[in-house]
Short mmCIF file of C-alpha atoms in Angstrom, two decimals:
data_model
loop_
_atom_site.label_atom_id
_atom_site.label_comp_id
_atom_site.label_asym_id
_atom_site.label_seq_id
_atom_site.Cartn_x
_atom_site.Cartn_y
_atom_site.Cartn_z
CA UNK E 28 -12.74 22.18 -163.35
CA UNK E 29 -14.87 23.91 -161.10
CA UNK E 30 -16.74 27.38 -162.43
CA UNK E 31 -17.65 29.84 -160.09
CA UNK E 32 -20.26 32.63 -161.16
CA UNK E 33 -18.01 35.71 -160.61
CA UNK E 34 -20.79 38.37 -161.63
CA UNK E 35 -23.07 37.15 -158.63
CA UNK E 36 -24.09 40.38 -156.76
CA UNK E 37 -23.05 40.53 -152.78
CA UNK E 38 -25.39 42.40 -150.15
CA UNK E 39 -28.33 44.47 -151.57
CA UNK E 40 -28.42 45.44 -155.29
CA UNK E 41 -31.38 46.91 -157.17
CA UNK E 42 -33.87 45.42 -159.58
CA UNK E 43 -35.77 46.72 -162.55
CA UNK E 44 -39.54 46.90 -161.32
CA UNK E 45 -40.35 49.51 -164.76
CA UNK E 46 -42.49 51.99 -162.59
CA UNK E 47 -41.57 54.84 -160.70
CA UNK E 48 -44.45 54.75 -158.17
CA UNK E 49 -44.64 54.34 -154.46
CA UNK E 50 -44.47 50.98 -153.48
CA UNK E 51 -45.51 49.49 -149.94
CA UNK E 52 -45.83 46.04 -149.72
CA UNK E 53 -44.14 42.59 -150.90
CA UNK E 54 -45.15 39.00 -150.41
CA UNK E 55 -43.58 35.76 -152.23
CA UNK E 56 -45.53 32.64 -152.44
CA UNK E 57 -42.00 30.55 -153.91
CA UNK E 58 -39.15 31.17 -154.46
CA UNK E 59 -39.62 32.67 -157.76
CA UNK E 60 -43.33 34.37 -157.87
CA UNK E 61 -43.78 37.47 -156.15
CA UNK E 62 -45.77 40.62 -155.43
CA UNK E 63 -45.89 44.29 -154.78
CA UNK E 64 -48.57 46.45 -154.30
CA UNK E 65 -48.36 50.30 -154.33
CA UNK E 66 -49.94 53.93 -154.87
CA UNK E 67 -51.49 54.95 -157.24
CA UNK E 68 -53.32 51.55 -157.54
CA UNK E 69 -50.44 49.38 -158.75
CA UNK E 70 -49.85 45.69 -158.54
CA UNK E 71 -46.40 44.05 -159.65
CA UNK E 72 -45.88 40.17 -160.61
CA UNK E 73 -42.97 38.35 -161.51
CA UNK E 74 -42.67 34.78 -161.69
CA UNK E 75 -38.72 34.79 -162.11
CA UNK E 76 -37.40 35.87 -158.79
CA UNK E 77 -37.93 39.81 -159.38
CA UNK E 78 -35.91 39.36 -162.86
CA UNK E 79 -39.15 41.06 -164.55
CA UNK E 80 -42.16 42.54 -163.67
CA UNK E 81 -45.72 42.19 -165.18
CA UNK E 82 -47.66 45.27 -163.91
CA UNK E 83 -51.40 45.87 -163.32
CA UNK E 84 -53.01 49.32 -162.74
CA UNK E 85 -56.22 50.86 -160.87
CA UNK E 86 -57.64 53.61 -159.70
CA UNK E 87 -55.31 56.35 -159.49
CA UNK E 88 -56.69 57.30 -156.09
CA UNK E 89 -56.21 54.16 -154.77
CA UNK E 90 -53.65 52.83 -152.31
CA UNK E 91 -53.01 49.55 -152.19
CA UNK E 92 -51.11 49.13 -148.57
CA UNK E 93 -50.50 45.41 -147.89
CA UNK E 94 -50.83 42.08 -150.19
CA UNK E 95 -50.74 38.40 -148.77
CA UNK E 96 -51.17 35.08 -150.40
CA UNK E 97 -52.71 32.34 -149.01
CA UNK E 98 -51.53 30.01 -151.88
CA UNK E 99 -50.15 30.06 -155.05
CA UNK E 100 -53.88 31.18 -156.50
CA UNK E 101 -55.43 33.22 -153.68
CA UNK E 102 -54.38 36.68 -152.91
CA UNK E 103 -55.65 39.54 -151.00
CA UNK E 104 -54.80 43.40 -150.75
CA UNK E 105 -55.75 45.71 -148.18
CA UNK E 106 -56.31 49.33 -149.52
CA UNK E 107 -57.42 52.44 -148.87
CA UNK E 108 -58.89 55.59 -150.87
CA UNK E 109 -56.35 58.94 -151.17
CA UNK E 110 -58.04 61.48 -148.98
CA UNK E 111 -60.31 59.38 -147.43
CA UNK E 112 -60.57 57.67 -143.91
CA UNK E 113 -64.11 55.73 -144.81
CA UNK E 114 -63.74 54.21 -148.44
CA UNK E 115 -60.99 51.14 -148.59
CA UNK E 116 -61.29 47.63 -149.47
CA UNK E 117 -59.76 44.50 -149.51
CA UNK E 118 -59.29 42.98 -153.26
CA UNK E 119 -58.94 38.97 -153.83
CA UNK E 120 -57.75 37.19 -156.67
CA UNK E 121 -58.22 33.62 -157.09
CA UNK E 122 -56.17 32.83 -160.30
CA UNK E 123 -52.76 34.26 -159.10
CA UNK E 124 -53.35 37.55 -159.46
CA UNK E 125 -54.51 37.78 -162.80
CA UNK E 126 -58.12 39.11 -161.82
CA UNK E 127 -58.72 41.26 -158.73
CA UNK E 128 -62.68 41.25 -157.25
CA UNK E 129 -63.62 43.82 -154.20
CA UNK E 130 -65.46 41.97 -151.63
CA UNK E 131 -68.27 42.92 -149.45
CA UNK E 132 -67.37 44.44 -145.91
CA UNK E 133 -69.28 45.09 -142.73
CA UNK E 134 -67.44 48.37 -142.67
CA UNK E 135 -65.07 50.68 -145.20
CA UNK E 136 -62.17 52.09 -144.05
CA UNK E 137 -58.55 52.96 -144.77
CA UNK E 138 -57.09 49.43 -144.63
CA UNK E 139 -53.42 49.13 -143.75
CA UNK E 140 -52.76 45.74 -143.30
CA UNK E 141 -53.71 41.73 -144.13
CA UNK E 142 -52.70 38.90 -142.71
CA UNK E 143 -53.79 35.13 -142.98
CA UNK E 144 -53.22 32.25 -140.12
CA UNK E 145 -54.55 29.60 -142.88
CA UNK E 146 -56.18 29.41 -145.86
CA UNK E 147 -59.69 30.70 -144.23
CA UNK E 148 -58.88 32.92 -141.72
CA UNK E 149 -57.18 36.22 -141.61
CA UNK E 150 -57.40 39.78 -140.41
CA UNK E 151 -57.21 43.25 -141.89
CA UNK E 152 -56.42 46.23 -139.90
CA UNK E 153 -57.36 50.09 -140.60
CA UNK E 154 -58.24 53.03 -139.35
CA UNK E 155 -59.93 52.28 -136.18
CA UNK E 156 -61.33 49.07 -137.50
CA UNK E 157 -60.12 45.19 -137.48
CA UNK E 158 -61.73 42.52 -139.42
CA UNK E 159 -61.53 38.94 -139.03
CA UNK E 160 -62.91 35.88 -141.51
CA UNK E 161 -63.16 32.92 -140.98
CA UNK E 162 -64.26 31.60 -144.51
CA UNK E 163 -61.78 33.16 -146.76
CA UNK E 164 -63.39 36.38 -146.96
CA UNK E 165 -66.67 35.48 -147.81
CA UNK E 166 -68.19 37.05 -144.20
CA UNK E 167 -66.65 39.14 -142.12
CA UNK E 168 -66.96 40.25 -138.01
CA UNK E 169 -65.88 44.05 -137.53
CA UNK E 170 -64.52 45.18 -134.03
CA UNK E 171 -64.00 49.24 -134.04
CA UNK E 172 -61.72 51.28 -131.70
CA UNK E 173 -63.28 54.61 -131.65
CA UNK E 174 -60.22 55.95 -129.46
CA UNK E 175 -57.67 54.45 -131.77
CA UNK E 176 -56.43 55.76 -134.91
CA UNK E 177 -54.72 53.58 -137.56
CA UNK E 178 -54.28 50.15 -136.80
CA UNK E 179 -51.05 49.69 -138.34
CA UNK E 180 -50.64 45.91 -138.27
CA UNK E 181 -51.47 42.44 -137.29
CA UNK E 182 -49.67 39.26 -136.00
CA UNK E 183 -50.97 35.86 -135.47
CA UNK E 184 -48.49 33.86 -132.93
CA UNK E 185 -51.11 31.00 -132.99
CA UNK E 186 -54.80 30.55 -133.34
CA UNK E 187 -55.94 32.08 -130.33
CA UNK E 188 -52.94 34.52 -129.25
CA UNK E 189 -53.04 37.43 -132.12
CA UNK E 190 -51.18 40.74 -131.62
CA UNK E 191 -52.13 44.48 -132.99
CA UNK E 192 -50.40 47.94 -133.60
CA UNK E 193 -51.57 50.96 -133.35
CA UNK E 194 -49.46 54.23 -134.65
CA UNK E 195 -51.46 57.09 -133.81
CA UNK E 196 -50.77 56.48 -129.82
CA UNK E 197 -48.69 54.09 -130.00
CA UNK E 198 -50.43 51.65 -128.71
CA UNK E 199 -50.33 47.30 -128.73
CA UNK E 200 -53.86 45.48 -128.35
CA UNK E 201 -53.73 41.60 -127.62
CA UNK E 202 -56.11 38.92 -128.42
CA UNK E 203 -56.20 35.51 -126.53
CA UNK E 204 -59.38 34.36 -128.47
CA UNK E 205 -58.32 34.43 -132.19
CA UNK E 206 -59.45 37.98 -132.30
CA UNK E 207 -62.78 38.02 -131.12
CA UNK E 208 -61.85 40.03 -128.73
CA UNK E 209 -58.99 42.69 -128.09
CA UNK E 210 -57.30 44.15 -125.17
CA UNK E 211 -54.94 46.96 -124.75
CA UNK E 212 -51.71 46.02 -123.21
CA UNK E 213 -49.11 48.22 -123.61
CA UNK E 214 -49.33 52.07 -124.28
CA UNK E 215 -46.25 54.04 -125.47
CA UNK E 216 -46.24 57.22 -123.72
CA UNK E 217 -44.18 58.97 -125.68
CA UNK E 218 -44.08 60.42 -129.19
CA UNK E 219 -43.74 57.61 -131.47
CA UNK E 220 -46.34 55.38 -133.37
CA UNK E 221 -45.90 51.73 -134.04
CA UNK E 222 -45.91 50.11 -137.70
CA UNK E 223 -45.36 46.54 -137.60
CA UNK E 224 -44.68 43.83 -135.14
CA UNK E 225 -43.48 40.47 -134.56
CA UNK E 226 -43.25 37.74 -131.66
CA UNK E 227 -40.87 34.71 -131.99
CA UNK E 228 -43.05 33.04 -129.14
CA UNK E 229 -45.46 33.39 -126.31
CA UNK E 230 -42.71 35.63 -124.37
CA UNK E 231 -40.56 37.43 -126.84
CA UNK E 232 -41.74 40.11 -129.63
CA UNK E 233 -40.37 43.16 -131.65
CA UNK E 234 -42.63 46.43 -132.39
CA UNK E 235 -40.85 49.01 -134.62
CA UNK E 236 -42.31 52.47 -135.37
CA UNK E 237 -41.55 56.12 -135.77
CA UNK E 238 -41.54 59.45 -134.21
CA UNK E 239 -42.70 62.53 -135.27
CA UNK E 240 -41.02 64.69 -137.58
CA UNK E 241 -39.89 67.18 -135.55
CA UNK E 242 -38.03 64.51 -133.65
CA UNK E 243 -36.76 62.56 -136.00
CA UNK E 244 -35.95 59.29 -134.42
CA UNK E 245 -37.40 55.92 -134.87
CA UNK E 246 -38.04 53.36 -132.55
CA UNK E 247 -37.73 49.38 -131.71
CA UNK E 248 -39.01 48.09 -128.76
CA UNK E 249 -38.71 44.24 -127.32
CA UNK E 250 -40.67 42.79 -124.74
CA UNK E 251 -39.94 39.52 -123.19
CA UNK E 252 -43.01 39.04 -121.09
CA UNK E 253 -45.79 38.76 -123.74
CA UNK E 254 -46.14 42.47 -124.36
CA UNK E 255 -46.80 43.69 -121.09
CA UNK E 256 -43.50 45.37 -120.99
CA UNK E 257 -41.27 46.70 -123.73
CA UNK E 258 -37.38 48.08 -123.72
CA UNK E 259 -35.69 49.86 -126.27
CA UNK E 260 -33.34 47.69 -128.66
CA UNK E 261 -30.10 48.73 -129.62
CA UNK E 262 -29.60 50.17 -133.10
CA UNK E 263 -26.82 52.05 -134.70
CA UNK E 264 -28.26 54.37 -137.13
CA UNK E 265 -29.28 57.71 -135.43
CA UNK E 266 -30.47 59.20 -138.85
CA UNK E 267 -33.89 56.73 -139.06
CA UNK E 268 -37.31 58.26 -138.50
CA UNK E 269 -39.54 55.55 -139.56
CA UNK E 270 -39.44 51.50 -139.46
CA UNK E 271 -41.82 50.29 -141.50
CA UNK E 272 -41.61 46.77 -141.56
CA UNK E 273 -40.52 43.74 -139.84
CA UNK E 274 -39.54 40.36 -140.46
CA UNK E 275 -37.42 37.44 -139.18
CA UNK E 276 -35.97 34.43 -141.06
CA UNK E 277 -35.44 32.69 -137.65
CA UNK E 278 -35.76 33.56 -134.33
CA UNK E 279 -32.29 35.00 -134.06
CA UNK E 280 -32.38 36.49 -137.09
CA UNK E 281 -34.76 39.71 -138.51
CA UNK E 282 -34.55 42.34 -140.57
CA UNK E 283 -36.41 46.14 -140.67
CA UNK E 284 -37.15 47.96 -143.57
CA UNK E 285 -37.00 51.92 -143.02
CA UNK E 286 -35.69 55.40 -143.32
CA UNK E 287 -35.48 59.09 -142.58
CA UNK E 288 -36.80 62.34 -143.21
CA UNK E 289 -34.40 63.69 -145.77
CA UNK E 290 -35.30 60.77 -148.04
CA UNK E 291 -32.54 58.42 -146.83
CA UNK E 292 -33.33 54.63 -146.93
CA UNK E 293 -32.37 51.52 -144.32
CA UNK E 294 -32.27 48.25 -143.52
CA UNK E 295 -31.36 46.85 -140.13
CA UNK E 296 -30.54 43.41 -139.32
CA UNK E 297 -30.39 41.53 -135.80
CA UNK E 298 -28.44 38.28 -135.38
CA UNK E 299 -29.84 37.82 -131.84
CA UNK E 300 -33.46 37.91 -131.51
CA UNK E 301 -33.43 41.60 -131.88
CA UNK E 302 -31.57 42.64 -129.11
CA UNK E 303 -28.82 44.33 -131.19
CA UNK E 304 -29.58 45.87 -134.63
CA UNK E 305 -27.14 46.85 -137.29
CA UNK E 306 -27.36 48.85 -140.65
CA UNK E 307 -26.59 47.18 -144.19
CA UNK E 308 -24.92 48.98 -146.67
CA UNK E 309 -27.92 50.06 -149.93
CA UNK E 310 -28.08 52.20 -152.51
CA UNK E 311 -28.69 56.07 -151.73
CA UNK E 312 -32.40 56.39 -152.14
CA UNK E 313 -35.63 57.14 -150.65
CA UNK E 314 -37.44 55.25 -147.84
CA UNK E 315 -38.02 51.62 -147.72
CA UNK E 316 -41.24 50.05 -146.94
CA UNK E 317 -41.95 46.47 -147.02
CA UNK E 318 -40.03 43.73 -147.23
CA UNK E 319 -39.76 39.53 -147.50
CA UNK E 320 -37.82 36.88 -147.12
CA UNK E 321 -38.26 33.49 -149.13
CA UNK E 322 -35.21 32.00 -147.54
CA UNK E 323 -32.58 32.13 -144.52
CA UNK E 324 -30.37 34.55 -147.46
CA UNK E 325 -32.83 35.75 -149.78
CA UNK E 326 -34.81 38.52 -149.37
CA UNK E 327 -36.79 41.77 -151.33
CA UNK E 328 -37.61 45.10 -150.06
CA UNK E 329 -39.47 47.88 -152.01
CA UNK E 330 -39.97 51.41 -151.44
CA UNK E 331 -40.76 55.13 -153.11
CA UNK E 332 -40.18 55.86 -156.78
CA UNK E 333 -40.74 52.34 -157.81
CA UNK E 334 -37.80 50.81 -155.87
CA UNK E 335 -37.17 46.87 -155.29
CA UNK E 336 -33.75 45.91 -153.90
CA UNK E 337 -32.95 42.18 -153.68
CA UNK E 338 -30.30 40.12 -151.49
CA UNK E 339 -29.17 36.38 -151.72
CA UNK E 340 -26.45 36.33 -149.00
CA UNK E 341 -28.13 37.97 -145.93
CA UNK E 342 -27.47 41.23 -147.33
CA UNK E 343 -24.00 41.01 -147.03
CA UNK E 344 -21.83 42.81 -143.64
CA UNK E 345 -23.29 44.54 -140.79
CA UNK E 346 -21.77 47.98 -140.67
CA UNK E 347 -20.09 48.79 -137.10
CA UNK E 348 -19.36 44.96 -136.76
CA UNK E 349 -15.67 43.80 -137.95
CA UNK E 350 -16.06 39.64 -138.18
CA UNK E 351 -13.13 39.61 -139.86
CA UNK E 352 -10.13 40.51 -137.11
CA UNK E 353 -8.79 38.32 -134.93
CA UNK E 354 -6.22 39.02 -132.07
CA UNK E 355 -3.39 36.78 -131.19
CA UNK E 356 -1.67 36.81 -127.85
CA UNK E 357 1.88 37.67 -127.74
CA UNK E 358 2.58 35.30 -124.48
CA UNK E 359 0.76 32.84 -122.14
CA UNK E 360 1.58 31.56 -118.81
CA UNK E 361 -0.45 28.68 -117.11
CA UNK E 362 0.65 28.97 -113.45
CA UNK E 363 1.10 25.56 -111.37
CA UNK E 364 -2.27 24.10 -109.46
CA UNK E 365 -2.34 22.66 -106.25
CA UNK E 366 -5.86 21.28 -105.98
CA UNK E 367 -7.37 20.23 -102.85
CA UNK E 368 -8.28 16.77 -102.77
CA UNK E 369 -11.43 17.45 -100.44
CA UNK E 370 -12.66 20.32 -102.55
CA UNK E 371 -14.39 19.23 -106.06
CA UNK E 372 -13.77 22.86 -107.11
CA UNK E 373 -10.46 24.23 -108.49
CA UNK E 374 -9.00 27.44 -109.63
CA UNK E 375 -6.34 27.70 -112.33
CA UNK E 376 -4.48 30.75 -112.71
CA UNK E 377 -3.10 32.08 -116.28
CA UNK E 378 -1.88 35.33 -117.73
CA UNK E 379 -2.09 36.29 -121.34
#
């Protein structure tokens, strides 16, 4: 006898986070253990793949923007302080999130994103600032960019090549020596800011962001020459104004989370490396900020009002694509062919 679980949920479905606060970032250290952070000063932890969440709260003025773990015990949070551009910090845990300690930094800023190459080397970015550590946060080197605004994300392609996105002007920065020196490689001279980026390899990358509220359109750009030039990718949802996070589970399959100015949410998916993006169905709700996938099919997205959604089937169907239709020809005719023995190429004429 074969038993099937008829209660398995398809597409994206809601989880009970136990909070109504704004959630910004999600990270899983394995298939079961994950963390979510948000505002005001909240950390959620699950050890059973999102079935239950344990909550920790900190100062009501703290904005926890980004969370990253290098192993099951060691994790970091990039944070800011509401109403201030020079009071943020980096928090660290060495016991799986039971306790968090503020690190000593060379500069305190509104820190928005954190990413690690390995257990020792990491970069945190924020307002006009990038910090780099090579000893798991014990010390940091500081890089200041007075002409820029919020440096919204950092992506390690490898130990040498690192990219960063900037929100206020739509700038892409690149380092070829592991983040010790940065140069501007692209300036998006439009009315958009960049929030997150991803690179498949040395040539191909995606950056996402959003326009001003008066324009109300999101942006997805794709490069095939290492960030020197970028072209618009095609996506089928004109109601989106902000795209906050991008994650790829393979070179072909990726997900973007975001939403619209009217409080709508959106998940976009690509199956061709970011050339085209299609919406997936989610329940109505406010903006989705961060997303993270623990496998090709299992992923999470978090957003406003304590919202956490999950998928175990790759998010379900893509809106605008009919994957189940077939066209059967009414007739088929193959015409007589007379190949030329002195020509290695022949043409066969047919009709359907």
